[in-house]
Amino acid sequence: MGFLDVPVLQNDPALQTTPVRLEPLSRGHHDDLVAAVSDGELWRAWFTHVPSPDAMAAAIEAKLAQHRAGTTAPWAIVDPRTDRAVGMTTYLNIDAAHRRLEIGSTWIARSAQGTGINPAAKLLLLRRAFDDLGCIAVEFRTHWHNRQSRAAIAKLGAKQDGVLRNHRILDNGTVRDTVVFSIIDREWPTVRLALTERLRA
């Protein structure tokens, strides 16, 4: 199945492996996501853009609208042990002509961090991007000051492409330097093996 041969964003399937299930985002995930974002008060980190509990409904509606417009593909990150959503992740910046996309807008409840859920979710998203959609590159972007995110992206096997200086003006008035990482198609077999072995450990 080629990247240009399918409506990439309109019919995304649920994706599952042992530690995690990714379900196409829906309004039905709202209450779980409110509980998840409250676990650690994730929205309070000044260098991230995570919806607060009060803003969750609007955030879901915005993502569903973007999905209908064909610009993103959002998923709820579900812990199969509890069948509850513990976070969110999205395909962004879809560029079908150049067969590339970004995995981003990812956040996970504090108690679910370090459990294997995040790398397992990334493995599922990367498999779909490279093996099903035929991507030649997948990007990851994060704030320069988000050291936890930068370390997690590098641990996936992504390489740093560079830093976009003064890239975005945030709601709090600060200016974000955006660190850009990527995995390209010829690196994917090694990244896939490394992630698979990491999840077995």
PDB file of C-alpha atoms in Angstrom, residues 11 24 53-54 64 66 70 74 82 110 134 173 179 194:
ATOM      1  CA  ASN A  11      -9.356   5.805   7.682  1.00  0.00           C
ATOM      2  CA  PRO A  24      -8.290   6.862  16.429  1.00  0.00           C
ATOM      3  CA  PRO A  53      -8.489  19.509  31.740  1.00  0.00           C
ATOM      4  CA  ASP A  54     -10.842  22.422  31.014  1.00  0.00           C
ATOM      5  CA  LEU A  64     -11.094  15.932  14.869  1.00  0.00           C
ATOM      6  CA  GLN A  66      -8.041  18.744  11.384  1.00  0.00           C
ATOM      7  CA  GLY A  70      -7.052  15.636   5.991  1.00  0.00           C
ATOM      8  CA  PRO A  74      -4.689  11.849  15.913  1.00  0.00           C
ATOM      9  CA  THR A  82      -6.984  -0.924  31.932  1.00  0.00           C
ATOM     10  CA  ARG A 110       3.030  10.885  34.419  1.00  0.00           C
ATOM     11  CA  GLY A 134       5.773   4.171   2.240  1.00  0.00           C
ATOM     12  CA  GLY A 173       5.432  35.222  25.204  1.00  0.00           C
ATOM     13  CA  VAL A 179      14.939  20.854  17.688  1.00  0.00           C
ATOM     14  CA  ALA A 194      16.528  -1.798  18.184  1.00  0.00           C
TER      15      ALA A 194
END
